[in-house]
């Protein structure tokens, strides 16, 4: 199994509070991704990183920010959590672009009340 | 708009039957991936298809890729209950190959 760990695995937070989710990998992969998964929407890309300090927006980036100060860690921050951000969040890693598959973390279930 | 369309989105089938899930994509990518997700779990890579005509098989599942038709298929042979899961296809975004474009998933239920 790819060495990828998400923390926390479950979190309940109040509307308006900031929340940070962590993705940690031991594979030294260049690419890291944050997705959210909601019923009826499949996987939607929030942000991704293609190297240390190199990040780009995905299709649903509003209300989220990311940081990657080390190869192994990719942080996702909800600046001021809203109920619409209640979701399951998955981190994924890829060794390269193009012809390599993505490997997923176990997911974080976030509930904003 | 770049998109990946899977059909059907829901599939209920009997054990022992055969069926095919279709994945149509819109770009000129020749990289296609299939994943499986069990309820409440993460996504697991099943197949990586990297060229036109590629065919991969694992147990009762076989995936193929036709880049001219922009179509990949996941064929299920003699289904068993353990295959019940959601299956996703994803293509490599030919315009930005750092990103994958995902289908909505096919929820498969195999009934006795």
Tab-separated table of C-alpha atoms in Angstrom:
chain	number	residue	atom	x	y	z
A	1	UNK	CA	0.000	0.000	0.000
A	2	UNK	CA	1.126	3.523	-0.772
A	3	UNK	CA	2.315	5.330	2.328
A	4	UNK	CA	-0.258	8.038	2.640
A	5	UNK	CA	-1.909	9.126	5.869
A	6	UNK	CA	-4.668	11.628	6.447
A	7	UNK	CA	-5.414	13.250	9.769
A	8	UNK	CA	-7.761	13.599	11.434
A	9	UNK	CA	-9.973	10.792	10.142
A	10	UNK	CA	-13.117	12.350	11.584
A	11	UNK	CA	-13.856	15.873	12.716
A	12	UNK	CA	-16.883	17.829	13.812
A	13	UNK	CA	-16.488	21.582	13.852
A	14	UNK	CA	-18.651	24.655	14.197
A	15	UNK	CA	-19.559	27.040	11.432
A	16	UNK	CA	-17.089	29.882	11.121
A	17	UNK	CA	-14.106	28.109	12.639
A	18	UNK	CA	-10.923	27.390	10.698
A	19	UNK	CA	-10.048	23.759	10.096
A	20	UNK	CA	-6.851	22.185	8.794
A	21	UNK	CA	-6.606	18.713	7.355
A	22	UNK	CA	-3.250	17.058	6.912
A	23	UNK	CA	-1.998	14.660	4.284
A	24	UNK	CA	1.337	12.971	4.868
A	25	UNK	CA	3.131	10.703	2.395
A	26	UNK	CA	6.239	8.588	2.654
A	27	UNK	CA	6.561	7.857	-1.087
A	28	UNK	CA	8.409	11.034	-2.076
A	29	UNK	CA	5.814	11.580	-4.802
A	30	UNK	CA	5.807	14.917	-6.542
A	31	UNK	CA	2.086	15.411	-6.997
A	32	UNK	CA	-0.468	15.695	-4.215
A	33	UNK	CA	-4.180	16.378	-4.480
A	34	UNK	CA	-7.124	17.241	-2.288
A	35	UNK	CA	-10.569	16.068	-3.379
A	36	UNK	CA	-13.964	16.218	-1.795
A	37	UNK	CA	-16.551	13.522	-2.342
A	38	UNK	CA	-20.253	14.185	-2.052
A	39	UNK	CA	-23.193	12.021	-3.123
A	40	UNK	CA	-24.096	12.659	-6.721
A	41	UNK	CA	-20.945	14.647	-7.430
A	42	UNK	CA	-18.235	12.028	-7.549
A	43	UNK	CA	-14.761	13.340	-6.808
A	44	UNK	CA	-14.129	17.046	-7.175
A	45	UNK	CA	-10.670	18.524	-7.134
A	46	UNK	CA	-10.100	21.292	-4.594
A	47	UNK	CA	-6.394	22.067	-4.966
A	48	UNK	CA	-3.311	20.222	-6.029
A	49	UNK	CA	0.437	20.577	-5.700
A	50	UNK	CA	3.141	19.783	-8.215
A	51	UNK	CA	6.067	20.457	-5.929
A	52	UNK	CA	7.120	22.155	-2.732
A	53	UNK	CA	5.451	25.564	-2.606
A	54	UNK	CA	3.860	24.922	-6.022
A	55	UNK	CA	0.100	24.651	-5.884
A	56	UNK	CA	-2.835	25.310	-8.162
A	57	UNK	CA	-6.591	25.536	-7.873
A	58	UNK	CA	-9.027	22.845	-8.776
A	59	UNK	CA	-12.661	23.144	-9.727
A	60	UNK	CA	-14.039	23.831	-6.214
A	61	UNK	CA	-11.326	25.879	-4.537
A	62	UNK	CA	-13.427	28.711	-3.069
A	63	UNK	CA	-13.208	28.732	0.728
A	64	UNK	CA	-10.138	26.492	0.768
A	65	UNK	CA	-6.431	27.149	0.874
A	66	UNK	CA	-3.463	24.788	0.794
A	67	UNK	CA	0.169	24.752	1.678
A	68	UNK	CA	3.060	22.477	0.891
A	69	UNK	CA	6.266	23.406	2.663
A	70	UNK	CA	7.735	19.889	2.520
A	71	UNK	CA	7.475	17.148	-0.070
A	72	UNK	CA	5.738	14.837	2.354
A	73	UNK	CA	3.027	17.139	3.713
A	74	UNK	CA	0.082	18.809	2.010
A	75	UNK	CA	-2.270	20.798	4.217
A	76	UNK	CA	-5.815	21.790	3.382
A	77	UNK	CA	-7.328	24.682	5.335
A	78	UNK	CA	-10.959	25.685	5.460
A	79	UNK	CA	-10.605	29.309	6.350
A	80	UNK	CA	-14.069	29.687	7.874
A	81	UNK	CA	-15.983	26.431	7.753
A	82	UNK	CA	-19.527	26.405	6.385
A	83	UNK	CA	-22.144	23.669	6.379
A	84	UNK	CA	-21.665	23.279	2.610
A	85	UNK	CA	-18.151	22.056	3.346
A	86	UNK	CA	-19.472	19.030	5.202
A	87	UNK	CA	-18.003	16.250	3.112
A	88	UNK	CA	-15.514	13.431	2.885
A	89	UNK	CA	-12.085	14.711	1.924
A	90	UNK	CA	-9.540	12.546	0.176
A	91	UNK	CA	-5.876	13.192	-0.370
A	92	UNK	CA	-4.155	11.514	-3.306
A	93	UNK	CA	-0.570	11.268	-4.531
A	94	UNK	CA	1.026	10.565	-7.890
A	95	UNK	CA	4.644	9.901	-8.707
A	96	UNK	CA	4.422	11.725	-12.016
A	97	UNK	CA	1.924	13.294	-14.359
A	98	UNK	CA	0.615	11.617	-17.470
A	99	UNK	CA	0.865	7.882	-17.158
A	100	UNK	CA	0.891	7.250	-13.450
A	101	UNK	CA	-2.042	6.324	-11.290
A	102	UNK	CA	-3.103	8.147	-8.163
A	103	UNK	CA	-3.073	6.550	-4.726
A	104	UNK	CA	-5.553	7.665	-2.117
A	105	UNK	CA	-5.503	8.222	1.594
A	106	UNK	CA	-8.214	6.792	3.820
A	107	UNK	CA	-10.255	9.963	3.835
A	108	UNK	CA	-11.403	12.498	6.419
A	109	UNK	CA	-15.052	12.826	7.258
A	110	UNK	CA	-15.713	16.461	8.161
A	111	UNK	CA	-18.989	17.651	9.614
A	112	UNK	CA	-19.648	21.369	10.003
A	113	UNK	CA	-22.502	22.116	12.397
B	1	UNK	CA	-16.049	21.292	-21.199
B	2	UNK	CA	-13.857	18.383	-20.275
B	3	UNK	CA	-15.911	15.521	-18.973
B	4	UNK	CA	-15.974	11.817	-18.329
B	5	UNK	CA	-19.323	10.113	-18.557
B	6	UNK	CA	-19.990	6.743	-17.033
B	7	UNK	CA	-23.024	4.656	-17.624
B	8	UNK	CA	-24.921	3.280	-16.079
B	9	UNK	CA	-24.625	5.191	-12.805
B	10	UNK	CA	-26.502	2.478	-10.938
B	11	UNK	CA	-26.460	-1.187	-11.760
B	12	UNK	CA	-28.197	-4.028	-9.976
B	13	UNK	CA	-27.360	-7.443	-11.303
B	14	UNK	CA	-27.667	-11.066	-10.340
B	15	UNK	CA	-24.794	-13.267	-9.398
B	16	UNK	CA	-23.474	-15.208	-12.326
B	17	UNK	CA	-24.455	-12.627	-14.933
B	18	UNK	CA	-22.207	-10.593	-17.194
B	19	UNK	CA	-22.330	-6.856	-17.651
B	20	UNK	CA	-20.326	-3.918	-18.989
B	21	UNK	CA	-19.774	-0.455	-17.567
B	22	UNK	CA	-18.979	2.240	-20.107
B	23	UNK	CA	-16.725	5.243	-19.712
B	24	UNK	CA	-16.770	7.923	-22.416
B	25	UNK	CA	-14.306	10.772	-22.250
B	26	UNK	CA	-13.941	13.993	-24.131
B	27	UNK	CA	-10.254	14.755	-24.621
B	28	UNK	CA	-7.506	13.218	-26.727
B	29	UNK	CA	-5.935	11.565	-23.729
B	30	UNK	CA	-4.783	7.974	-24.105
B	31	UNK	CA	-4.499	7.350	-20.378
B	32	UNK	CA	-7.434	5.868	-18.543
B	33	UNK	CA	-7.739	4.575	-14.992
B	34	UNK	CA	-10.295	2.440	-13.191
B	35	UNK	CA	-10.834	2.511	-9.444
B	36	UNK	CA	-13.001	0.659	-6.983
B	37	UNK	CA	-14.533	2.127	-3.826
B	38	UNK	CA	-16.253	0.057	-1.166
B	39	UNK	CA	-18.850	1.828	1.005
B	40	UNK	CA	-17.203	4.066	3.578
B	41	UNK	CA	-13.748	3.279	2.245
B	42	UNK	CA	-11.128	4.904	0.069
B	43	UNK	CA	-10.491	4.420	-3.632
B	44	UNK	CA	-8.346	1.538	-4.788
B	45	UNK	CA	-6.646	1.413	-8.165
B	46	UNK	CA	-7.844	-1.439	-10.375
B	47	UNK	CA	-6.459	-0.855	-13.845
B	48	UNK	CA	-4.161	1.521	-15.663
B	49	UNK	CA	-4.685	1.669	-19.425
B	50	UNK	CA	-1.939	3.533	-21.244
B	51	UNK	CA	-2.496	3.004	-24.954
B	52	UNK	CA	-5.095	2.363	-27.593
B	53	UNK	CA	-6.211	-1.244	-27.563
B	54	UNK	CA	-4.915	-1.864	-24.049
B	55	UNK	CA	-6.685	-4.665	-22.226
B	56	UNK	CA	-6.151	-5.587	-18.603
B	57	UNK	CA	-7.781	-8.400	-16.649
B	58	UNK	CA	-7.969	-9.219	-12.971
B	59	UNK	CA	-10.227	-12.041	-11.897
B	60	UNK	CA	-13.754	-11.390	-13.120
B	61	UNK	CA	-12.987	-7.844	-14.259
B	62	UNK	CA	-11.578	-6.864	-17.621
B	63	UNK	CA	-10.905	-3.306	-18.755
B	64	UNK	CA	-10.198	-2.087	-22.262
B	65	UNK	CA	-9.412	1.192	-23.965
B	66	UNK	CA	-10.355	2.462	-27.419
B	67	UNK	CA	-8.804	5.893	-27.818
B	68	UNK	CA	-10.306	6.441	-31.267
B	69	UNK	CA	-13.796	6.078	-29.858
B	70	UNK	CA	-12.736	7.769	-26.587
B	71	UNK	CA	-14.264	4.847	-24.775
B	72	UNK	CA	-13.183	2.503	-22.030
B	73	UNK	CA	-15.166	-0.458	-20.824
B	74	UNK	CA	-15.119	-2.463	-17.617
B	75	UNK	CA	-16.563	-5.893	-18.225
B	76	UNK	CA	-17.784	-8.050	-15.376
B	77	UNK	CA	-17.916	-11.779	-15.952
B	78	UNK	CA	-20.057	-14.084	-13.813
B	79	UNK	CA	-20.595	-11.485	-11.120
B	80	UNK	CA	-20.277	-12.374	-7.452
B	81	UNK	CA	-21.478	-10.453	-4.406
B	82	UNK	CA	-17.934	-9.396	-3.509
B	83	UNK	CA	-17.845	-7.205	-6.606
B	84	UNK	CA	-20.517	-4.938	-5.135
B	85	UNK	CA	-18.876	-1.500	-4.957
B	86	UNK	CA	-18.697	1.809	-6.783
B	87	UNK	CA	-16.427	1.857	-9.825
B	88	UNK	CA	-14.873	5.056	-11.103
B	89	UNK	CA	-13.063	5.772	-14.307
B	90	UNK	CA	-10.720	8.716	-14.696
B	91	UNK	CA	-8.819	10.035	-17.664
B	92	UNK	CA	-5.656	12.011	-17.746
B	93	UNK	CA	-6.395	15.590	-18.690
B	94	UNK	CA	-4.586	15.929	-22.019
B	95	UNK	CA	-4.474	19.709	-21.653
B	96	UNK	CA	-3.005	19.566	-18.160
B	97	UNK	CA	-1.681	16.109	-17.456
B	98	UNK	CA	-1.164	16.899	-13.813
B	99	UNK	CA	-4.900	16.471	-13.288
B	100	UNK	CA	-7.304	13.593	-13.635
B	101	UNK	CA	-10.881	14.037	-14.792
B	102	UNK	CA	-13.283	11.751	-12.976
B	103	UNK	CA	-16.529	10.110	-13.899
B	104	UNK	CA	-19.354	10.150	-11.358
B	105	UNK	CA	-18.969	6.463	-10.599
B	106	UNK	CA	-21.107	3.394	-11.197
B	107	UNK	CA	-22.695	1.919	-8.093
B	108	UNK	CA	-22.856	-1.837	-8.603
B	109	UNK	CA	-24.979	-4.147	-6.481
B	110	UNK	CA	-24.665	-7.869	-7.108
B	111	UNK	CA	-27.582	-9.777	-5.695
B	112	UNK	CA	-27.833	-13.502	-4.939
